[in-house]
Amino acid sequence: MNDSCRLWSQWQLLDSILPTGGFAHSYGLEAAMQACLVFGPEDLRKYVVHVLENTGSLLLPFVHAATMSPDMQTWQKIDRMLDATLTNEVSRKASIAQGSALMRVAAAVFSEVPSIKMMRDASLGSSTVSLHHAPIFGLVCGLLGFDGETSQRAYMFITMRDVISAATRLNLVGPLGAAVLQHHVAPIAEDLSKKWMNRDIEEACQTCPLLDTVQGCHGYLFSRLFCS
């Protein structure tokens, strides 16, 4: 695949039209809203920043490792490590659901990279891999020719996009306000990307444990719009 065609594939991976199931999850925002932790625009902005901080500290090391070594052995190893790291059952199930969807879609869409389908077929029904989202995202990025830093920024971008999209559907912010918020948070996302970029998996950690606790309460909500 030449460089020009590769760019189109890379852009498509980040396109919200790709049916990877990200918009079924609110990153705990719905639970935080019902727990009265998020009321208005300023609360929402802080929440988005905290989600990005947690994403950078906990998940970027897994994205980075998979991007730099996009092979079956490395991917399965770090997938098992992430599965052991996630203690919140709600976020764990969300990660597996999104990862499974991304792997399925990537195998079907990016047919010019046959190793994606080959790895998916080999992992189906296997008890040794859980198909978590961050390692699969890094794996696909590596196979599509992303460099390590771009793949990590891309993961922060889709996280920011999805949580702000969830805020729109929860009526916390309108579509135009969501676009303005995303633009204003982008410099913070860049700073957080630089802060947590290129770290070893052993350094992965939670920096905002309250978010993890709130998301864990999502399954107890009486009524809910999102899966997590």
PDB file of C-alpha atoms in Angstrom:
ATOM      1  CA  MET A   1       0.000   0.000   0.000  1.00  0.00           C
ATOM      2  CA  ASN A   2       1.477   3.354  -1.041  1.00  0.00           C
ATOM      3  CA  ASP A   3       1.757   6.322   1.321  1.00  0.00           C
ATOM      4  CA  SER A   4      -1.220   8.211  -0.138  1.00  0.00           C
ATOM      5  CA  CYS A   5      -3.596   5.275   0.257  1.00  0.00           C
ATOM      6  CA  ARG A   6      -2.245   4.599   3.730  1.00  0.00           C
ATOM      7  CA  LEU A   7      -3.199   8.123   4.787  1.00  0.00           C
ATOM      8  CA  TRP A   8      -6.816   7.543   3.737  1.00  0.00           C
ATOM      9  CA  SER A   9      -6.921   4.356   5.823  1.00  0.00           C
ATOM     10  CA  GLN A  10      -5.448   6.187   8.814  1.00  0.00           C
ATOM     11  CA  TRP A  11      -8.043   8.934   8.561  1.00  0.00           C
ATOM     12  CA  GLN A  12     -10.837   6.374   8.286  1.00  0.00           C
ATOM     13  CA  LEU A  13      -9.709   4.689  11.495  1.00  0.00           C
ATOM     14  CA  LEU A  14     -10.382   7.968  13.341  1.00  0.00           C
ATOM     15  CA  ASP A  15     -13.657   8.730  11.542  1.00  0.00           C
ATOM     16  CA  SER A  16     -16.713   8.638  13.800  1.00  0.00           C
ATOM     17  CA  ILE A  17     -18.636   6.861  11.024  1.00  0.00           C
ATOM     18  CA  LEU A  18     -16.565   3.708  11.625  1.00  0.00           C
ATOM     19  CA  PRO A  19     -19.000   1.442  13.561  1.00  0.00           C
ATOM     20  CA  THR A  20     -16.775   0.509  16.499  1.00  0.00           C
ATOM     21  CA  GLY A  21     -19.376   1.056  19.217  1.00  0.00           C
ATOM     22  CA  GLY A  22     -17.607   3.955  20.935  1.00  0.00           C
ATOM     23  CA  PHE A  23     -20.787   6.025  21.061  1.00  0.00           C
ATOM     24  CA  ALA A  24     -22.513   3.391  23.209  1.00  0.00           C
ATOM     25  CA  HIS A  25     -20.286   4.367  26.137  1.00  0.00           C
ATOM     26  CA  SER A  26     -20.165   7.576  28.175  1.00  0.00           C
ATOM     27  CA  TYR A  27     -16.901   6.916  30.096  1.00  0.00           C
ATOM     28  CA  GLY A  28     -18.864   7.149  33.343  1.00  0.00           C
ATOM     29  CA  LEU A  29     -20.340  10.554  32.475  1.00  0.00           C
ATOM     30  CA  GLU A  30     -23.942   9.359  32.745  1.00  0.00           C
ATOM     31  CA  ALA A  31     -23.301   7.938  36.214  1.00  0.00           C
ATOM     32  CA  ALA A  32     -21.438  11.100  37.245  1.00  0.00           C
ATOM     33  CA  MET A  33     -24.341  13.218  36.063  1.00  0.00           C
ATOM     34  CA  GLN A  34     -26.871  11.156  38.038  1.00  0.00           C
ATOM     35  CA  ALA A  35     -24.571  11.297  41.080  1.00  0.00           C
ATOM     36  CA  CYS A  36     -24.709  15.121  40.801  1.00  0.00           C
ATOM     37  CA  LEU A  37     -20.967  15.385  40.135  1.00  0.00           C
ATOM     38  CA  VAL A  38     -21.517  17.062  36.765  1.00  0.00           C
ATOM     39  CA  PHE A  39     -24.030  19.904  36.531  1.00  0.00           C
ATOM     40  CA  GLY A  40     -23.003  22.366  33.853  1.00  0.00           C
ATOM     41  CA  PRO A  41     -20.375  23.370  31.291  1.00  0.00           C
ATOM     42  CA  GLU A  42     -17.496  23.909  33.741  1.00  0.00           C
ATOM     43  CA  ASP A  43     -18.130  20.589  35.496  1.00  0.00           C
ATOM     44  CA  LEU A  44     -18.244  18.921  32.095  1.00  0.00           C
ATOM     45  CA  ARG A  45     -14.952  20.481  31.015  1.00  0.00           C
ATOM     46  CA  LYS A  46     -13.269  19.279  34.205  1.00  0.00           C
ATOM     47  CA  TYR A  47     -14.737  15.815  33.761  1.00  0.00           C
ATOM     48  CA  VAL A  48     -13.436  15.547  30.190  1.00  0.00           C
ATOM     49  CA  VAL A  49      -9.965  16.614  31.344  1.00  0.00           C
ATOM     50  CA  HIS A  50     -10.009  14.020  34.139  1.00  0.00           C
ATOM     51  CA  VAL A  51     -11.047  11.307  31.654  1.00  0.00           C
ATOM     52  CA  LEU A  52      -8.155  12.299  29.394  1.00  0.00           C
ATOM     53  CA  GLU A  53      -5.735  12.265  32.337  1.00  0.00           C
ATOM     54  CA  ASN A  54      -6.859   8.760  33.290  1.00  0.00           C
ATOM     55  CA  THR A  55      -6.696   7.622  29.673  1.00  0.00           C
ATOM     56  CA  GLY A  56      -3.181   8.965  29.267  1.00  0.00           C
ATOM     57  CA  SER A  57      -1.824   7.498  32.482  1.00  0.00           C
ATOM     58  CA  LEU A  58      -3.523   4.101  32.273  1.00  0.00           C
ATOM     59  CA  LEU A  59      -4.040   3.264  28.598  1.00  0.00           C
ATOM     60  CA  LEU A  60      -1.452   5.096  26.488  1.00  0.00           C
ATOM     61  CA  PRO A  61       1.317   2.678  27.549  1.00  0.00           C
ATOM     62  CA  PHE A  62      -0.711  -0.192  26.080  1.00  0.00           C
ATOM     63  CA  VAL A  63      -1.449   1.722  22.866  1.00  0.00           C
ATOM     64  CA  HIS A  64       2.222   2.591  22.524  1.00  0.00           C
ATOM     65  CA  ALA A  65       3.462  -0.965  23.116  1.00  0.00           C
ATOM     66  CA  ALA A  66       1.058  -2.460  20.562  1.00  0.00           C
ATOM     67  CA  THR A  67       1.865   0.188  17.953  1.00  0.00           C
ATOM     68  CA  MET A  68       5.601  -0.322  18.231  1.00  0.00           C
ATOM     69  CA  SER A  69       5.331  -4.154  18.043  1.00  0.00           C
ATOM     70  CA  PRO A  70       2.155  -4.959  16.057  1.00  0.00           C
ATOM     71  CA  ASP A  71       2.413  -8.720  16.215  1.00  0.00           C
ATOM     72  CA  MET A  72       0.306 -11.502  17.710  1.00  0.00           C
ATOM     73  CA  GLN A  73       2.632 -12.376  20.586  1.00  0.00           C
ATOM     74  CA  THR A  74       3.055  -8.799  21.848  1.00  0.00           C
ATOM     75  CA  TRP A  75      -0.615  -7.980  21.432  1.00  0.00           C
ATOM     76  CA  GLN A  76      -1.817 -11.025  23.375  1.00  0.00           C
ATOM     77  CA  LYS A  77       0.713 -10.402  26.148  1.00  0.00           C
ATOM     78  CA  ILE A  78      -0.293  -6.789  26.736  1.00  0.00           C
ATOM     79  CA  ASP A  79      -3.981  -7.662  26.371  1.00  0.00           C
ATOM     80  CA  ARG A  80      -3.622 -10.075  29.297  1.00  0.00           C
ATOM     81  CA  MET A  81      -1.733  -7.441  31.287  1.00  0.00           C
ATOM     82  CA  LEU A  82      -4.465  -4.867  30.754  1.00  0.00           C
ATOM     83  CA  ASP A  83      -7.134  -7.392  31.687  1.00  0.00           C
ATOM     84  CA  ALA A  84      -5.332  -7.959  34.990  1.00  0.00           C
ATOM     85  CA  THR A  85      -4.956  -4.187  35.525  1.00  0.00           C
ATOM     86  CA  LEU A  86      -8.618  -3.214  35.124  1.00  0.00           C
ATOM     87  CA  THR A  87     -10.437  -3.723  38.425  1.00  0.00           C
ATOM     88  CA  ASN A  88     -13.664  -1.938  37.425  1.00  0.00           C
ATOM     89  CA  GLU A  89     -15.985  -4.523  35.849  1.00  0.00           C
ATOM     90  CA  VAL A  90     -18.022  -1.885  33.987  1.00  0.00           C
ATOM     91  CA  SER A  91     -14.986  -0.315  32.295  1.00  0.00           C
ATOM     92  CA  ARG A  92     -13.524  -3.779  31.693  1.00  0.00           C
ATOM     93  CA  LYS A  93     -16.642  -4.934  29.830  1.00  0.00           C
ATOM     94  CA  ALA A  94     -16.762  -1.651  27.892  1.00  0.00           C
ATOM     95  CA  SER A  95     -13.125  -2.066  26.866  1.00  0.00           C
ATOM     96  CA  ILE A  96     -13.745  -5.611  25.648  1.00  0.00           C
ATOM     97  CA  ALA A  97     -16.915  -4.619  23.764  1.00  0.00           C
ATOM     98  CA  GLN A  98     -15.187  -1.728  22.004  1.00  0.00           C
ATOM     99  CA  GLY A  99     -12.072  -3.755  21.301  1.00  0.00           C
ATOM    100  CA  SER A 100     -14.041  -6.665  19.837  1.00  0.00           C
ATOM    101  CA  ALA A 101     -16.000  -4.269  17.617  1.00  0.00           C
ATOM    102  CA  LEU A 102     -12.841  -2.489  16.450  1.00  0.00           C
ATOM    103  CA  MET A 103     -11.129  -5.777  15.607  1.00  0.00           C
ATOM    104  CA  ARG A 104     -14.160  -6.985  13.652  1.00  0.00           C
ATOM    105  CA  VAL A 105     -14.504  -3.729  11.725  1.00  0.00           C
ATOM    106  CA  ALA A 106     -10.772  -3.379  11.048  1.00  0.00           C
ATOM    107  CA  ALA A 107     -10.562  -6.943   9.725  1.00  0.00           C
ATOM    108  CA  ALA A 108     -13.431  -6.251   7.319  1.00  0.00           C
ATOM    109  CA  VAL A 109     -12.493  -2.715   6.238  1.00  0.00           C
ATOM    110  CA  PHE A 110      -8.700  -2.808   6.021  1.00  0.00           C
ATOM    111  CA  SER A 111      -8.495  -5.898   3.833  1.00  0.00           C
ATOM    112  CA  GLU A 112      -5.180  -4.668   2.415  1.00  0.00           C
ATOM    113  CA  VAL A 113      -3.679  -5.683   5.782  1.00  0.00           C
ATOM    114  CA  PRO A 114      -4.556  -9.410   5.908  1.00  0.00           C
ATOM    115  CA  SER A 115      -2.766  -9.926   9.228  1.00  0.00           C
ATOM    116  CA  ILE A 116      -5.598  -8.109  11.062  1.00  0.00           C
ATOM    117  CA  LYS A 117      -8.155 -10.695   9.942  1.00  0.00           C
ATOM    118  CA  MET A 118      -5.669 -13.495  10.532  1.00  0.00           C
ATOM    119  CA  MET A 119      -5.094 -12.387  14.130  1.00  0.00           C
ATOM    120  CA  ARG A 120      -8.814 -11.916  14.729  1.00  0.00           C
ATOM    121  CA  ASP A 121      -9.645 -15.367  13.394  1.00  0.00           C
ATOM    122  CA  ALA A 122      -6.927 -16.902  15.570  1.00  0.00           C
ATOM    123  CA  SER A 123      -8.234 -15.136  18.691  1.00  0.00           C
ATOM    124  CA  LEU A 124     -11.931 -15.952  18.321  1.00  0.00           C
ATOM    125  CA  GLY A 125     -12.995 -18.402  20.977  1.00  0.00           C
ATOM    126  CA  SER A 126      -9.596 -18.220  22.632  1.00  0.00           C
ATOM    127  CA  SER A 127      -9.358 -18.048  26.407  1.00  0.00           C
ATOM    128  CA  THR A 128      -5.938 -16.394  26.251  1.00  0.00           C
ATOM    129  CA  VAL A 129      -7.068 -13.008  24.897  1.00  0.00           C
ATOM    130  CA  SER A 130      -9.880 -10.651  25.963  1.00  0.00           C
ATOM    131  CA  LEU A 131      -9.770  -8.203  23.017  1.00  0.00           C
ATOM    132  CA  HIS A 132      -9.350  -5.003  25.046  1.00  0.00           C
ATOM    133  CA  HIS A 133      -9.712  -1.762  23.122  1.00  0.00           C
ATOM    134  CA  ALA A 134      -6.427   0.061  23.808  1.00  0.00           C
ATOM    135  CA  PRO A 135      -4.094  -2.776  22.686  1.00  0.00           C
ATOM    136  CA  ILE A 136      -6.219  -3.461  19.585  1.00  0.00           C
ATOM    137  CA  PHE A 137      -6.243   0.234  18.692  1.00  0.00           C
ATOM    138  CA  GLY A 138      -2.454   0.325  18.985  1.00  0.00           C
ATOM    139  CA  LEU A 139      -2.150  -2.897  16.999  1.00  0.00           C
ATOM    140  CA  VAL A 140      -4.290  -1.584  14.128  1.00  0.00           C
ATOM    141  CA  CYS A 141      -2.448   1.753  14.191  1.00  0.00           C
ATOM    142  CA  GLY A 142       0.885  -0.027  13.921  1.00  0.00           C
ATOM    143  CA  LEU A 143      -0.303  -2.189  11.022  1.00  0.00           C
ATOM    144  CA  LEU A 144      -1.679   0.889   9.230  1.00  0.00           C
ATOM    145  CA  GLY A 145       1.658   2.680   9.496  1.00  0.00           C
ATOM    146  CA  PHE A 146       1.026   5.129  12.346  1.00  0.00           C
ATOM    147  CA  ASP A 147       4.112   6.167  14.264  1.00  0.00           C
ATOM    148  CA  GLY A 148       4.053   5.737  18.044  1.00  0.00           C
ATOM    149  CA  GLU A 149       3.345   9.349  18.965  1.00  0.00           C
ATOM    150  CA  THR A 150       0.574   9.780  16.391  1.00  0.00           C
ATOM    151  CA  SER A 151      -1.194   6.614  17.554  1.00  0.00           C
ATOM    152  CA  GLN A 152      -1.168   7.852  21.155  1.00  0.00           C
ATOM    153  CA  ARG A 153      -2.493  11.279  20.176  1.00  0.00           C
ATOM    154  CA  ALA A 154      -5.147   9.545  18.070  1.00  0.00           C
ATOM    155  CA  TYR A 155      -6.287   7.503  21.069  1.00  0.00           C
ATOM    156  CA  MET A 156      -6.598  10.648  23.171  1.00  0.00           C
ATOM    157  CA  PHE A 157      -8.533  12.292  20.333  1.00  0.00           C
ATOM    158  CA  ILE A 158     -11.136   9.526  19.990  1.00  0.00           C
ATOM    159  CA  THR A 159     -11.556   9.432  23.777  1.00  0.00           C
ATOM    160  CA  MET A 160     -12.170  13.192  23.880  1.00  0.00           C
ATOM    161  CA  ARG A 161     -14.523  12.966  20.892  1.00  0.00           C
ATOM    162  CA  ASP A 162     -16.583  10.132  22.378  1.00  0.00           C
ATOM    163  CA  VAL A 163     -17.024  11.564  25.878  1.00  0.00           C
ATOM    164  CA  ILE A 164     -18.059  14.963  24.470  1.00  0.00           C
ATOM    165  CA  SER A 165     -20.447  13.216  22.090  1.00  0.00           C
ATOM    166  CA  ALA A 166     -21.954  11.443  25.113  1.00  0.00           C
ATOM    167  CA  ALA A 167     -22.385  14.822  26.815  1.00  0.00           C
ATOM    168  CA  THR A 168     -24.337  16.046  23.789  1.00  0.00           C
ATOM    169  CA  ARG A 169     -26.741  13.115  23.922  1.00  0.00           C
ATOM    170  CA  LEU A 170     -27.158  13.626  27.667  1.00  0.00           C
ATOM    171  CA  ASN A 171     -28.167  17.244  26.968  1.00  0.00           C
ATOM    172  CA  LEU A 172     -25.282  18.628  28.986  1.00  0.00           C
ATOM    173  CA  VAL A 173     -24.151  20.655  25.988  1.00  0.00           C
ATOM    174  CA  GLY A 174     -25.474  21.421  22.509  1.00  0.00           C
ATOM    175  CA  PRO A 175     -23.756  20.411  19.249  1.00  0.00           C
ATOM    176  CA  LEU A 176     -22.136  23.816  18.736  1.00  0.00           C
ATOM    177  CA  GLY A 177     -21.116  24.035  22.379  1.00  0.00           C
ATOM    178  CA  ALA A 178     -19.623  20.540  22.102  1.00  0.00           C
ATOM    179  CA  ALA A 179     -17.508  21.623  19.141  1.00  0.00           C
ATOM    180  CA  VAL A 180     -16.305  24.701  21.032  1.00  0.00           C
ATOM    181  CA  LEU A 181     -15.532  22.584  24.106  1.00  0.00           C
ATOM    182  CA  GLN A 182     -13.530  20.084  22.056  1.00  0.00           C
ATOM    183  CA  HIS A 183     -11.503  22.904  20.519  1.00  0.00           C
ATOM    184  CA  HIS A 184     -10.778  24.443  23.933  1.00  0.00           C
ATOM    185  CA  VAL A 185      -9.819  21.123  25.521  1.00  0.00           C
ATOM    186  CA  ALA A 186      -7.542  20.127  22.617  1.00  0.00           C
ATOM    187  CA  PRO A 187      -4.459  22.010  23.954  1.00  0.00           C
ATOM    188  CA  ILE A 188      -4.933  20.299  27.339  1.00  0.00           C
ATOM    189  CA  ALA A 189      -5.232  16.940  25.559  1.00  0.00           C
ATOM    190  CA  GLU A 190      -1.941  17.676  23.782  1.00  0.00           C
ATOM    191  CA  ASP A 191      -0.211  18.519  27.066  1.00  0.00           C
ATOM    192  CA  LEU A 192      -1.536  15.327  28.658  1.00  0.00           C
ATOM    193  CA  SER A 193      -0.468  13.304  25.629  1.00  0.00           C
ATOM    194  CA  LYS A 194       3.063  14.625  25.957  1.00  0.00           C
ATOM    195  CA  LYS A 195       3.026  14.001  29.708  1.00  0.00           C
ATOM    196  CA  TRP A 196       2.087  10.306  29.430  1.00  0.00           C
ATOM    197  CA  MET A 197       3.504   9.473  26.003  1.00  0.00           C
ATOM    198  CA  ASN A 198       5.978   6.642  25.315  1.00  0.00           C
ATOM    199  CA  ARG A 199       5.811   5.112  28.791  1.00  0.00           C
ATOM    200  CA  ASP A 200       6.367   1.457  29.592  1.00  0.00           C
ATOM    201  CA  ILE A 201       3.378  -0.690  30.522  1.00  0.00           C
ATOM    202  CA  GLU A 202       4.825  -1.093  34.019  1.00  0.00           C
ATOM    203  CA  GLU A 203       4.213   2.638  34.535  1.00  0.00           C
ATOM    204  CA  ALA A 204       0.481   2.434  33.746  1.00  0.00           C
ATOM    205  CA  CYS A 205      -1.593   3.817  36.618  1.00  0.00           C
ATOM    206  CA  GLN A 206      -4.868   5.502  37.602  1.00  0.00           C
ATOM    207  CA  THR A 207      -4.597   9.219  38.330  1.00  0.00           C
ATOM    208  CA  CYS A 208      -8.319   9.943  38.885  1.00  0.00           C
ATOM    209  CA  PRO A 209      -9.686   6.962  40.853  1.00  0.00           C
ATOM    210  CA  LEU A 210     -12.970   8.739  41.597  1.00  0.00           C
ATOM    211  CA  LEU A 211     -13.890   8.438  37.905  1.00  0.00           C
ATOM    212  CA  ASP A 212     -13.268   4.713  38.056  1.00  0.00           C
ATOM    213  CA  THR A 213     -15.500   4.440  41.139  1.00  0.00           C
ATOM    214  CA  VAL A 214     -18.301   6.451  39.541  1.00  0.00           C
ATOM    215  CA  GLN A 215     -18.189   4.425  36.333  1.00  0.00           C
ATOM    216  CA  GLY A 216     -18.401   1.266  38.400  1.00  0.00           C
ATOM    217  CA  CYS A 217     -21.786   2.460  39.669  1.00  0.00           C
ATOM    218  CA  HIS A 218     -23.224   2.699  36.165  1.00  0.00           C
ATOM    219  CA  GLY A 219     -24.803  -0.735  36.308  1.00  0.00           C
ATOM    220  CA  TYR A 220     -26.865   0.331  39.329  1.00  0.00           C
ATOM    221  CA  LEU A 221     -28.555   3.273  37.594  1.00  0.00           C
ATOM    222  CA  PHE A 222     -32.345   2.922  37.510  1.00  0.00           C
ATOM    223  CA  SER A 223     -32.500   4.263  33.957  1.00  0.00           C
ATOM    224  CA  ARG A 224     -29.623   4.727  31.563  1.00  0.00           C
ATOM    225  CA  LEU A 225     -28.912   5.692  27.978  1.00  0.00           C
ATOM    226  CA  PHE A 226     -25.402   4.247  27.691  1.00  0.00           C
ATOM    227  CA  CYS A 227     -23.787   0.867  28.305  1.00  0.00           C
ATOM    228  CA  SER A 228     -21.103   2.368  30.564  1.00  0.00           C
TER     229      SER A 228
END
